[in-house]
Tab-separated table of C-alpha atoms (C1' of nucleotides) in Angstrom:
chain	number	residue	atom	x	y	z
A	1	UNK	CA	-32.221	23.985	-0.052
A	2	UNK	CA	-29.586	24.901	2.496
A	3	UNK	CA	-27.051	27.578	1.752
A	4	UNK	CA	-25.307	26.915	-1.528
A	5	UNK	CA	-21.896	25.551	-0.672
A	6	UNK	CA	-18.806	25.551	-2.812
A	7	UNK	CA	-18.970	22.014	-4.057
A	8	UNK	CA	-15.371	21.829	-5.200
A	9	UNK	CA	-14.128	23.396	-1.996
A	10	UNK	CA	-15.908	20.734	0.056
A	11	UNK	CA	-14.446	17.987	-2.082
A	12	UNK	CA	-10.987	19.436	-1.587
A	13	UNK	CA	-11.460	19.542	2.177
A	14	UNK	CA	-12.314	15.855	2.203
A	15	UNK	CA	-9.543	15.073	-0.262
A	16	UNK	CA	-7.171	16.841	2.086
A	17	UNK	CA	-8.217	14.586	4.925
A	18	UNK	CA	-7.639	11.573	2.679
A	19	UNK	CA	-4.133	12.781	1.899
A	20	UNK	CA	-3.321	13.406	5.527
A	21	UNK	CA	-4.536	9.917	6.376
A	22	UNK	CA	-2.442	8.342	3.637
A	23	UNK	CA	0.631	10.298	4.668
A	24	UNK	CA	0.276	9.282	8.289
A	25	UNK	CA	-0.889	5.696	8.074
A	26	UNK	CA	-0.829	4.539	4.464
A	27	UNK	CA	-3.408	3.832	1.795
A	28	UNK	CA	-5.087	0.972	3.605
A	29	UNK	CA	-5.918	3.219	6.550
A	30	UNK	CA	-8.344	5.048	4.294
A	31	UNK	CA	-11.931	4.181	5.123
A	32	UNK	CA	-15.022	6.322	4.803
A	33	UNK	CA	-15.297	6.558	8.579
A	34	UNK	CA	-11.668	7.429	9.137
A	35	UNK	CA	-11.810	10.075	6.444
A	36	UNK	CA	-14.953	11.555	7.952
A	37	UNK	CA	-13.290	11.659	11.371
A	38	UNK	CA	-10.090	13.169	10.001
A	39	UNK	CA	-12.027	15.828	8.111
A	40	UNK	CA	-14.247	16.301	11.165
A	41	UNK	CA	-17.437	15.856	9.195
A	42	UNK	CA	-20.154	13.228	9.162
A	43	UNK	CA	-19.858	10.112	7.094
A	44	UNK	CA	-22.990	11.110	5.239
A	45	UNK	CA	-21.211	14.228	4.062
A	46	UNK	CA	-18.325	12.207	2.673
A	47	UNK	CA	-20.781	10.010	0.831
A	48	UNK	CA	-22.622	13.043	-0.429
A	49	UNK	CA	-19.526	14.304	-2.216
A	50	UNK	CA	-18.103	10.981	-3.335
A	51	UNK	CA	-20.267	8.200	-4.690
A	52	UNK	CA	-17.691	5.532	-3.962
A	53	UNK	CA	-14.502	5.144	-1.996
A	54	UNK	CA	-12.659	4.538	-5.228
A	55	UNK	CA	-13.843	7.863	-6.635
A	56	UNK	CA	-12.644	9.549	-3.456
A	57	UNK	CA	-9.215	7.952	-3.727
A	58	UNK	CA	-8.868	8.869	-7.376
A	59	UNK	CA	-9.798	12.430	-6.519
A	60	UNK	CA	-7.142	12.510	-3.829
A	61	UNK	CA	-4.670	11.155	-6.329
A	62	UNK	CA	-5.510	13.883	-8.830
A	63	UNK	CA	-5.278	16.433	-6.040
A	64	UNK	CA	-1.719	15.621	-5.038
A	65	UNK	CA	-0.722	15.186	-8.673
A	66	UNK	CA	-1.884	18.704	-9.374
A	67	UNK	CA	-0.252	20.014	-6.228
A	68	UNK	CA	3.089	18.536	-7.137
A	69	UNK	CA	2.708	19.893	-10.648
A	70	UNK	CA	1.872	23.323	-9.223
A	71	UNK	CA	4.886	23.218	-6.950
A	72	UNK	CA	7.105	22.335	-9.884
A	73	UNK	CA	5.461	25.006	-11.998
A	74	UNK	CA	6.241	27.654	-9.396
A	75	UNK	CA	9.943	26.970	-9.743
A	76	UNK	CA	11.916	29.061	-12.166
A	77	UNK	CA	15.375	30.326	-12.904
A	78	UNK	CA	16.975	32.097	-15.849
A	79	UNK	CA	20.008	29.886	-15.541
A	80	UNK	CA	19.151	26.438	-16.951
A	81	UNK	CA	21.576	24.698	-14.603
A	82	UNK	CA	20.025	26.335	-11.550
A	83	UNK	CA	16.563	25.701	-12.930
A	84	UNK	CA	17.351	22.023	-13.332
A	85	UNK	CA	18.764	21.779	-9.849
A	86	UNK	CA	15.787	23.562	-8.327
A	87	UNK	CA	13.350	21.227	-10.041
A	88	UNK	CA	15.180	18.129	-8.877
A	89	UNK	CA	15.261	19.413	-5.303
A	90	UNK	CA	11.565	20.170	-5.550
A	91	UNK	CA	10.941	16.495	-6.321
A	92	UNK	CA	12.433	15.517	-2.968
A	93	UNK	CA	10.686	15.733	0.412
A	94	UNK	CA	12.793	18.665	1.617
A	95	UNK	CA	10.406	21.585	1.985
A	96	UNK	CA	7.433	21.249	4.352
A	97	UNK	CA	5.032	21.196	1.411
A	98	UNK	CA	6.973	18.491	-0.370
A	99	UNK	CA	7.333	16.573	2.873
A	100	UNK	CA	3.565	16.486	3.214
A	101	UNK	CA	2.934	15.422	-0.359
A	102	UNK	CA	5.729	12.916	-0.923
A	103	UNK	CA	4.404	10.143	1.335
A	104	UNK	CA	1.051	10.365	-0.400
A	105	UNK	CA	2.705	10.245	-3.785
A	106	UNK	CA	4.813	7.286	-2.714
A	107	UNK	CA	1.714	5.395	-1.619
A	108	UNK	CA	0.108	5.967	-4.994
A	109	UNK	CA	3.298	4.987	-6.806
A	110	UNK	CA	3.222	1.622	-5.080
A	111	UNK	CA	-0.475	1.348	-5.794
A	112	UNK	CA	0.255	2.027	-9.464
A	113	UNK	CA	2.218	-1.212	-9.630
A	114	UNK	CA	-1.019	-3.172	-9.342
A	115	UNK	CA	-3.542	-0.559	-10.493
A	116	UNK	CA	-3.328	0.548	-14.132
A	117	UNK	CA	-5.757	3.420	-13.589
A	118	UNK	CA	-3.174	5.036	-11.340
A	119	UNK	CA	-0.206	3.966	-13.446
A	120	UNK	CA	-1.452	5.545	-16.660
A	121	UNK	CA	-1.428	9.210	-15.616
A	122	UNK	CA	1.890	8.654	-13.886
A	123	UNK	CA	3.252	7.259	-17.131
A	124	UNK	CA	2.212	10.417	-18.934
A	125	UNK	CA	3.749	12.603	-16.258
A	126	UNK	CA	6.939	10.620	-16.530
A	127	UNK	CA	7.126	11.215	-20.265
A	128	UNK	CA	6.576	14.935	-19.914
A	129	UNK	CA	9.139	15.180	-17.161
A	130	UNK	CA	11.774	13.352	-19.159
A	131	UNK	CA	11.146	15.620	-22.125
A	132	UNK	CA	11.462	18.730	-19.977
A	133	UNK	CA	14.611	17.500	-18.257
A	134	UNK	CA	16.154	16.573	-21.595
A	135	UNK	CA	15.465	20.060	-22.869
A	136	UNK	CA	17.146	21.615	-19.864
A	137	UNK	CA	20.116	19.296	-20.056
A	138	UNK	CA	20.512	20.064	-23.733
A	139	UNK	CA	20.435	23.762	-22.946
A	140	UNK	CA	23.175	23.454	-20.365
A	141	UNK	CA	25.358	20.958	-22.120
A	142	UNK	CA	24.832	20.505	-25.880
A	143	UNK	CA	25.683	17.122	-27.348
A	144	UNK	CA	25.584	13.729	-25.724
A	145	UNK	CA	22.275	11.994	-25.206
A	146	UNK	CA	20.076	14.340	-23.188
A	147	UNK	CA	17.126	11.940	-23.249
A	148	UNK	CA	19.173	9.219	-21.584
A	149	UNK	CA	20.557	11.633	-19.053
A	150	UNK	CA	17.079	12.948	-18.370
A	151	UNK	CA	15.606	9.499	-17.842
A	152	UNK	CA	18.503	8.517	-15.599
A	153	UNK	CA	18.170	11.705	-13.606
A	154	UNK	CA	14.468	11.149	-13.081
A	155	UNK	CA	14.987	7.573	-11.933
A	156	UNK	CA	17.624	8.896	-9.564
A	157	UNK	CA	15.264	11.531	-8.209
A	158	UNK	CA	12.387	9.071	-7.771
A	159	UNK	CA	14.567	6.612	-5.931
A	160	UNK	CA	16.050	9.331	-3.781
A	161	UNK	CA	12.601	10.548	-2.822
A	162	UNK	CA	11.699	7.104	-1.556
A	163	UNK	CA	14.995	6.714	0.263
A	164	UNK	CA	14.549	10.003	2.064
A	165	UNK	CA	10.998	9.007	3.002
A	166	UNK	CA	12.249	5.709	4.407
A	167	UNK	CA	14.997	7.463	6.309
A	168	UNK	CA	17.728	5.738	4.352
A	169	UNK	CA	19.111	9.084	3.237
A	170	UNK	CA	18.937	12.328	5.199
A	171	UNK	CA	17.563	15.461	3.539
A	172	UNK	CA	20.995	17.042	3.725
A	173	UNK	CA	22.676	14.033	2.131
A	174	UNK	CA	19.990	13.980	-0.551
A	175	UNK	CA	20.699	17.565	-1.514
A	176	UNK	CA	24.410	16.783	-1.707
A	177	UNK	CA	23.650	13.772	-3.867
A	178	UNK	CA	21.617	15.876	-6.279
A	179	UNK	CA	24.538	18.241	-6.713
A	180	UNK	CA	26.921	15.352	-7.105
A	181	UNK	CA	24.768	13.708	-9.732
A	182	UNK	CA	24.175	16.958	-11.586
A	183	UNK	CA	27.905	17.511	-11.625
A	184	UNK	CA	28.360	14.165	-13.329
A	185	UNK	CA	25.726	14.893	-15.937
A	186	UNK	CA	26.353	18.527	-16.772
A	187	UNK	CA	29.998	18.368	-17.812
B	1	UNK	CA	0.131	-36.598	16.704
B	2	UNK	CA	-0.189	-36.472	12.921
B	3	UNK	CA	2.851	-37.009	10.792
B	4	UNK	CA	5.631	-34.623	11.713
B	5	UNK	CA	5.653	-31.927	9.072
B	6	UNK	CA	8.457	-29.598	8.170
B	7	UNK	CA	7.338	-26.555	10.068
B	8	UNK	CA	9.534	-24.096	8.200
B	9	UNK	CA	8.560	-25.549	4.857
B	10	UNK	CA	4.886	-25.031	5.641
B	11	UNK	CA	5.529	-21.471	6.681
B	12	UNK	CA	7.359	-20.847	3.452
B	13	UNK	CA	4.483	-22.240	1.426
B	14	UNK	CA	2.104	-19.836	3.095
B	15	UNK	CA	4.588	-16.986	2.823
B	16	UNK	CA	4.806	-17.747	-0.870
B	17	UNK	CA	1.081	-17.348	-1.222
B	18	UNK	CA	1.285	-14.030	0.593
B	19	UNK	CA	3.954	-12.818	-1.818
B	20	UNK	CA	1.960	-13.912	-4.859
B	21	UNK	CA	-1.052	-12.089	-3.499
B	22	UNK	CA	0.927	-8.920	-2.869
B	23	UNK	CA	2.500	-9.054	-6.314
B	24	UNK	CA	-0.846	-9.495	-8.020
B	25	UNK	CA	-3.121	-7.247	-6.000
B	26	UNK	CA	-1.101	-5.294	-3.475
B	27	UNK	CA	-0.603	-5.388	0.267
B	28	UNK	CA	-4.180	-4.590	1.184
B	29	UNK	CA	-5.423	-7.648	-0.683
B	30	UNK	CA	-3.759	-9.761	1.966
B	31	UNK	CA	-6.313	-11.278	4.324
B	32	UNK	CA	-6.133	-14.576	6.174
B	33	UNK	CA	-8.872	-15.985	3.974
B	34	UNK	CA	-7.331	-14.822	0.721
B	35	UNK	CA	-3.975	-16.206	1.725
B	36	UNK	CA	-5.542	-19.527	2.661
B	37	UNK	CA	-7.303	-19.671	-0.687
B	38	UNK	CA	-4.175	-18.710	-2.614
B	39	UNK	CA	-2.113	-21.326	-0.794
B	40	UNK	CA	-4.998	-23.790	-1.203
B	41	UNK	CA	-5.104	-24.618	2.462
B	42	UNK	CA	-7.608	-24.029	5.228
B	43	UNK	CA	-7.692	-20.846	7.202
B	44	UNK	CA	-7.050	-22.848	10.331
B	45	UNK	CA	-3.752	-23.965	8.883
B	46	UNK	CA	-2.683	-20.407	8.225
B	47	UNK	CA	-3.547	-19.504	11.795
B	48	UNK	CA	-1.696	-22.541	13.063
B	49	UNK	CA	1.545	-21.325	11.543
B	50	UNK	CA	1.126	-17.608	12.138
B	51	UNK	CA	-0.294	-16.241	15.344
B	52	UNK	CA	-1.252	-12.925	13.781
B	53	UNK	CA	-1.610	-11.431	10.341
B	54	UNK	CA	1.170	-9.037	11.180
B	55	UNK	CA	3.553	-11.881	11.961
B	56	UNK	CA	2.650	-13.450	8.630
B	57	UNK	CA	3.356	-10.233	6.758
B	58	UNK	CA	6.663	-9.724	8.510
B	59	UNK	CA	7.611	-13.282	7.651
B	60	UNK	CA	6.773	-12.657	3.996
B	61	UNK	CA	8.846	-9.510	4.140
B	62	UNK	CA	11.847	-11.401	5.527
B	63	UNK	CA	11.300	-14.061	2.890
B	64	UNK	CA	11.582	-11.758	-0.097
B	65	UNK	CA	14.382	-9.818	1.552
B	66	UNK	CA	16.361	-13.036	1.850
B	67	UNK	CA	15.454	-14.056	-1.662
B	68	UNK	CA	16.658	-10.802	-3.132
B	69	UNK	CA	19.809	-11.075	-1.039
B	70	UNK	CA	20.325	-14.620	-2.286
B	71	UNK	CA	19.832	-13.537	-5.879
B	72	UNK	CA	22.395	-10.781	-5.431
B	73	UNK	CA	24.728	-13.192	-3.671
B	74	UNK	CA	24.597	-15.566	-6.618
B	75	UNK	CA	25.986	-12.889	-8.925
B	76	UNK	CA	29.714	-12.771	-9.436
B	77	UNK	CA	32.366	-11.641	-11.867
B	78	UNK	CA	36.104	-11.302	-11.695
B	79	UNK	CA	35.914	-7.974	-13.468
B	80	UNK	CA	34.690	-5.347	-10.970
B	81	UNK	CA	33.020	-3.328	-13.697
B	82	UNK	CA	31.069	-6.330	-14.957
B	83	UNK	CA	30.325	-7.342	-11.371
B	84	UNK	CA	28.902	-3.907	-10.651
B	85	UNK	CA	26.807	-3.947	-13.786
B	86	UNK	CA	25.459	-7.408	-13.060
B	87	UNK	CA	24.426	-6.424	-9.545
B	88	UNK	CA	22.627	-3.313	-10.735
B	89	UNK	CA	20.769	-5.291	-13.381
B	90	UNK	CA	19.838	-7.858	-10.766
B	91	UNK	CA	18.137	-5.105	-8.773
B	92	UNK	CA	15.762	-4.470	-11.665
B	93	UNK	CA	12.704	-6.575	-12.549
B	94	UNK	CA	14.295	-8.046	-15.675
B	95	UNK	CA	14.666	-11.764	-14.991
B	96	UNK	CA	11.547	-13.813	-14.212
B	97	UNK	CA	12.668	-14.258	-10.619
B	98	UNK	CA	13.275	-10.563	-10.147
B	99	UNK	CA	10.018	-9.776	-11.902
B	100	UNK	CA	8.177	-11.879	-9.319
B	101	UNK	CA	9.929	-10.365	-6.347
B	102	UNK	CA	10.097	-6.705	-7.310
B	103	UNK	CA	6.387	-5.897	-6.953
B	104	UNK	CA	6.413	-7.426	-3.496
B	105	UNK	CA	9.488	-5.465	-2.559
B	106	UNK	CA	7.926	-2.279	-3.919
B	107	UNK	CA	4.828	-2.818	-1.800
B	108	UNK	CA	6.958	-3.186	1.313
B	109	UNK	CA	9.027	-0.144	0.387
B	110	UNK	CA	5.894	1.954	0.335
B	111	UNK	CA	4.762	0.332	3.556
B	112	UNK	CA	8.108	1.243	5.104
B	113	UNK	CA	7.244	4.918	4.702
B	114	UNK	CA	4.633	4.584	7.454
B	115	UNK	CA	5.891	1.476	9.253
B	116	UNK	CA	9.238	1.763	11.038
B	117	UNK	CA	9.437	-1.989	11.669
B	118	UNK	CA	9.742	-2.461	7.921
B	119	UNK	CA	11.894	0.605	7.375
B	120	UNK	CA	14.594	-0.405	9.816
B	121	UNK	CA	15.867	-3.550	8.119
B	122	UNK	CA	15.657	-1.778	4.770
B	123	UNK	CA	17.799	0.983	6.193
B	124	UNK	CA	20.421	-1.549	7.176
B	125	UNK	CA	20.306	-3.201	3.760
B	126	UNK	CA	20.713	0.209	2.163
B	127	UNK	CA	23.839	0.902	4.188
B	128	UNK	CA	25.404	-2.423	3.305
B	129	UNK	CA	24.562	-1.987	-0.342
B	130	UNK	CA	26.098	1.474	-0.505
B	131	UNK	CA	29.250	0.189	1.158
B	132	UNK	CA	29.531	-2.687	-1.294
B	133	UNK	CA	28.889	-0.476	-4.303
B	134	UNK	CA	31.426	2.050	-3.082
B	135	UNK	CA	33.997	-0.703	-2.795
B	136	UNK	CA	33.357	-1.840	-6.328
B	137	UNK	CA	33.424	1.661	-7.718
B	138	UNK	CA	36.678	2.310	-5.920
B	139	UNK	CA	38.106	-0.849	-7.408
B	140	UNK	CA	37.166	0.173	-10.931
B	141	UNK	CA	37.990	3.838	-10.692
B	142	UNK	CA	40.227	4.970	-7.842
B	143	UNK	CA	39.798	8.499	-6.589
B	144	UNK	CA	36.703	10.646	-6.595
B	145	UNK	CA	34.029	10.057	-3.987
B	146	UNK	CA	32.939	6.418	-4.308
B	147	UNK	CA	30.467	6.690	-1.443
B	148	UNK	CA	28.600	9.487	-3.175
B	149	UNK	CA	28.638	7.637	-6.464
B	150	UNK	CA	27.449	4.490	-4.725
B	151	UNK	CA	24.554	6.241	-3.008
B	152	UNK	CA	23.568	7.965	-6.226
B	153	UNK	CA	23.734	4.710	-8.142
B	154	UNK	CA	21.543	2.955	-5.611
B	155	UNK	CA	18.945	5.720	-5.681
B	156	UNK	CA	19.024	5.467	-9.452
B	157	UNK	CA	18.520	1.699	-9.323
B	158	UNK	CA	15.689	1.926	-6.799
B	159	UNK	CA	13.868	4.524	-8.841
B	160	UNK	CA	14.406	2.608	-12.037
B	161	UNK	CA	12.967	-0.529	-10.461
B	162	UNK	CA	9.795	1.317	-9.604
B	163	UNK	CA	9.592	2.925	-13.031
B	164	UNK	CA	9.902	-0.421	-14.761
B	165	UNK	CA	7.233	-1.860	-12.476
B	166	UNK	CA	4.907	1.007	-13.322
B	167	UNK	CA	5.583	0.602	-17.017
B	168	UNK	CA	7.186	4.021	-17.290
B	169	UNK	CA	10.408	2.485	-18.562
B	170	UNK	CA	10.697	-0.723	-20.576
B	171	UNK	CA	13.071	-3.460	-19.430
B	172	UNK	CA	15.208	-2.854	-22.511
B	173	UNK	CA	15.401	0.876	-21.878
B	174	UNK	CA	16.222	0.214	-18.243
B	175	UNK	CA	19.189	-1.922	-19.173
B	176	UNK	CA	20.428	0.768	-21.529
B	177	UNK	CA	20.024	3.343	-18.781
B	178	UNK	CA	22.103	1.261	-16.404
B	179	UNK	CA	24.915	1.132	-18.935
B	180	UNK	CA	24.581	4.835	-19.596
B	181	UNK	CA	24.713	5.684	-15.934
B	182	UNK	CA	27.616	3.321	-15.276
B	183	UNK	CA	29.480	4.942	-18.110
B	184	UNK	CA	29.046	8.324	-16.453
B	185	UNK	CA	30.274	7.047	-13.101
B	186	UNK	CA	33.135	4.766	-14.065
B	187	UNK	CA	35.311	7.182	-16.051
C	1	DC	C1'	-0.932	-50.456	23.587
C	2	DG	C1'	-2.418	-46.622	25.812
C	3	DT	C1'	-1.341	-41.962	26.433
C	4	DT	C1'	-0.055	-37.797	24.968
C	5	DT	C1'	0.845	-34.398	21.825
C	6	DT	C1'	0.573	-32.366	17.371
C	7	DG	C1'	-1.663	-30.493	13.251
C	8	DC	C1'	-5.008	-29.008	11.846
C	9	DA	C1'	-10.552	-28.007	10.326
C	10	DA	C1'	-14.603	-25.830	11.690
C	11	DT	C1'	-17.161	-22.526	13.711
C	12	DG	C1'	-18.256	-18.364	15.936
C	13	DC	C1'	-17.601	-13.533	17.627
C	14	DG	C1'	-17.342	-8.738	17.679
C	15	DA	C1'	-15.595	-5.097	14.918
C	16	DT	C1'	-15.344	-2.747	10.778
C	17	DC	C1'	-16.040	-2.326	6.070
C	18	DG	C1'	-18.473	0.070	1.745
C	19	DC	C1'	-22.712	1.363	0.542
C	20	DA	C1'	-27.891	2.064	0.385
C	21	DT	C1'	-31.754	4.106	2.320
C	22	DC	C1'	-34.499	7.335	4.662
C	23	DG	C1'	-35.655	11.512	6.918
C	24	DT	C1'	-35.329	16.355	7.378
C	25	DA	C1'	-33.923	21.277	7.981
C	26	DA	C1'	-33.302	24.968	5.181
C	27	DA	C1'	-32.664	28.023	1.370
C	28	DA	C1'	-33.351	28.965	-3.498
C	29	DC	C1'	-37.006	29.565	-6.684
C	30	DA	C1'	-41.755	30.070	-8.590
D	1	DT	C1'	-45.631	32.057	0.248
D	2	DG	C1'	-45.637	27.679	-1.281
D	3	DT	C1'	-42.892	24.386	-3.641
D	4	DT	C1'	-39.009	22.290	-4.853
D	5	DT	C1'	-34.454	21.132	-4.438
D	6	DT	C1'	-30.202	20.749	-2.043
D	7	DA	C1'	-27.163	19.166	1.606
D	8	DC	C1'	-26.696	16.549	4.473
D	9	DG	C1'	-27.233	13.298	9.355
D	10	DA	C1'	-28.650	9.015	10.886
D	11	DT	C1'	-29.289	4.404	10.598
D	12	DG	C1'	-29.055	-0.114	8.840
D	13	DC	C1'	-27.526	-4.047	5.914
D	14	DG	C1'	-24.742	-7.683	4.317
D	15	DA	C1'	-20.058	-8.829	3.647
D	16	DT	C1'	-15.625	-9.342	5.340
D	17	DC	C1'	-12.229	-8.727	8.621
D	18	DG	C1'	-8.709	-10.708	12.380
D	19	DC	C1'	-8.789	-13.683	15.895
D	20	DA	C1'	-10.401	-17.030	19.644
D	21	DT	C1'	-12.312	-21.299	20.641
D	22	DT	C1'	-13.375	-26.039	20.193
D	23	DG	C1'	-13.031	-30.624	18.622
D	24	DC	C1'	-10.774	-34.380	16.831
D	25	DA	C1'	-8.022	-37.697	14.018
D	26	DA	C1'	-3.665	-39.441	13.833
D	27	DA	C1'	1.021	-40.483	14.821
D	28	DA	C1'	4.865	-40.212	17.936
D	29	DC	C1'	6.183	-41.922	22.420
D	30	DG	C1'	6.497	-44.298	26.934
DNA sequence: CGTTTTGCAATGCGATCGCATCGTAAAACA
DNA sequence: TGTTTTACGATGCGATCGCATTGCAAAACG
């Protein structure tokens, strides 16, 4: 056999091309041929690593999910208020990394509306996020209803992400809005 | 010539089919043949009323935009606080009408991320909505920064719409969240 | 009443789609 | 060193795509 390649590495390279394609031209621009071209490999190679297009898309979805999770996991602060703020900002397409991932995430969010297999993991992520946010809010400001505040804050962040992506809100304005909203919640 | 038909009416019938298709299976399920089947007409008819698929999609987009606008326009209350609440609830997929339109809107929102021709009118609608909300907030609670509160509230509503569509938040919980959030803003 | 115009239905075309199949160079393994 | 197995590249197939073309029945119009 030819030199043993890193199977997972190859899959990630192709998944990367899928994500770039989605970010630039949307989910329906993803075809085996376009992906192969974007990744600069043959179509046979793409097929070798993914049995079906659907499997490839689901892999790309898991990829960006994990990347976003990793980005959020890399955030930390001793001060709960700062921690909370940093996490919320990390959800928005402000940094280059987030700006690359957010359009892909947005495409999958819309896809989740009509595709339960995408919606389910997102549902789980939502639950975990709300729980984490509620914990932080409770740490900063005891009393009240931290779960409600957490859920509201997450809805706010999700909507703001989309609005920034659509150009309805500038990155600068989005950051100001996060501070404004946090000010309302944490007092 | 055959009996004079109501040209606009026919276009709306086809546009309706497009919207139903998008709501059920997403934007990329829209093909001339699928639309013809959904509308129970021939493909030739679809082509007769829309020169290109793109024109058909843009028409469907304008259709739901106007419908949502009409639904919002039908809301009214003498009490600014109630008015504000009613508008926010109308943005969510709670009523049957809103539940039919929201998935279509969500699909176009995601499309807007990579398609400026869809993003532009949405940008305008966003601006108008923020201005209106700010006015209402100012009427209920003078002082503060109503524009910031309005923008934050709209981001919250947009995100909540998506979350309800994805099943992350139940309609009942969404309504409670709206009241919670309004309580934070209007005091 | 004949002509013209309208509203389609039908068909076809080239492109592209996902996917299956086949062939093969090469390295791991016996 | 021979065999097997891996990693593809190439090609092809049937389905579907958007769109163009053609034909024609019927009603509005002079």
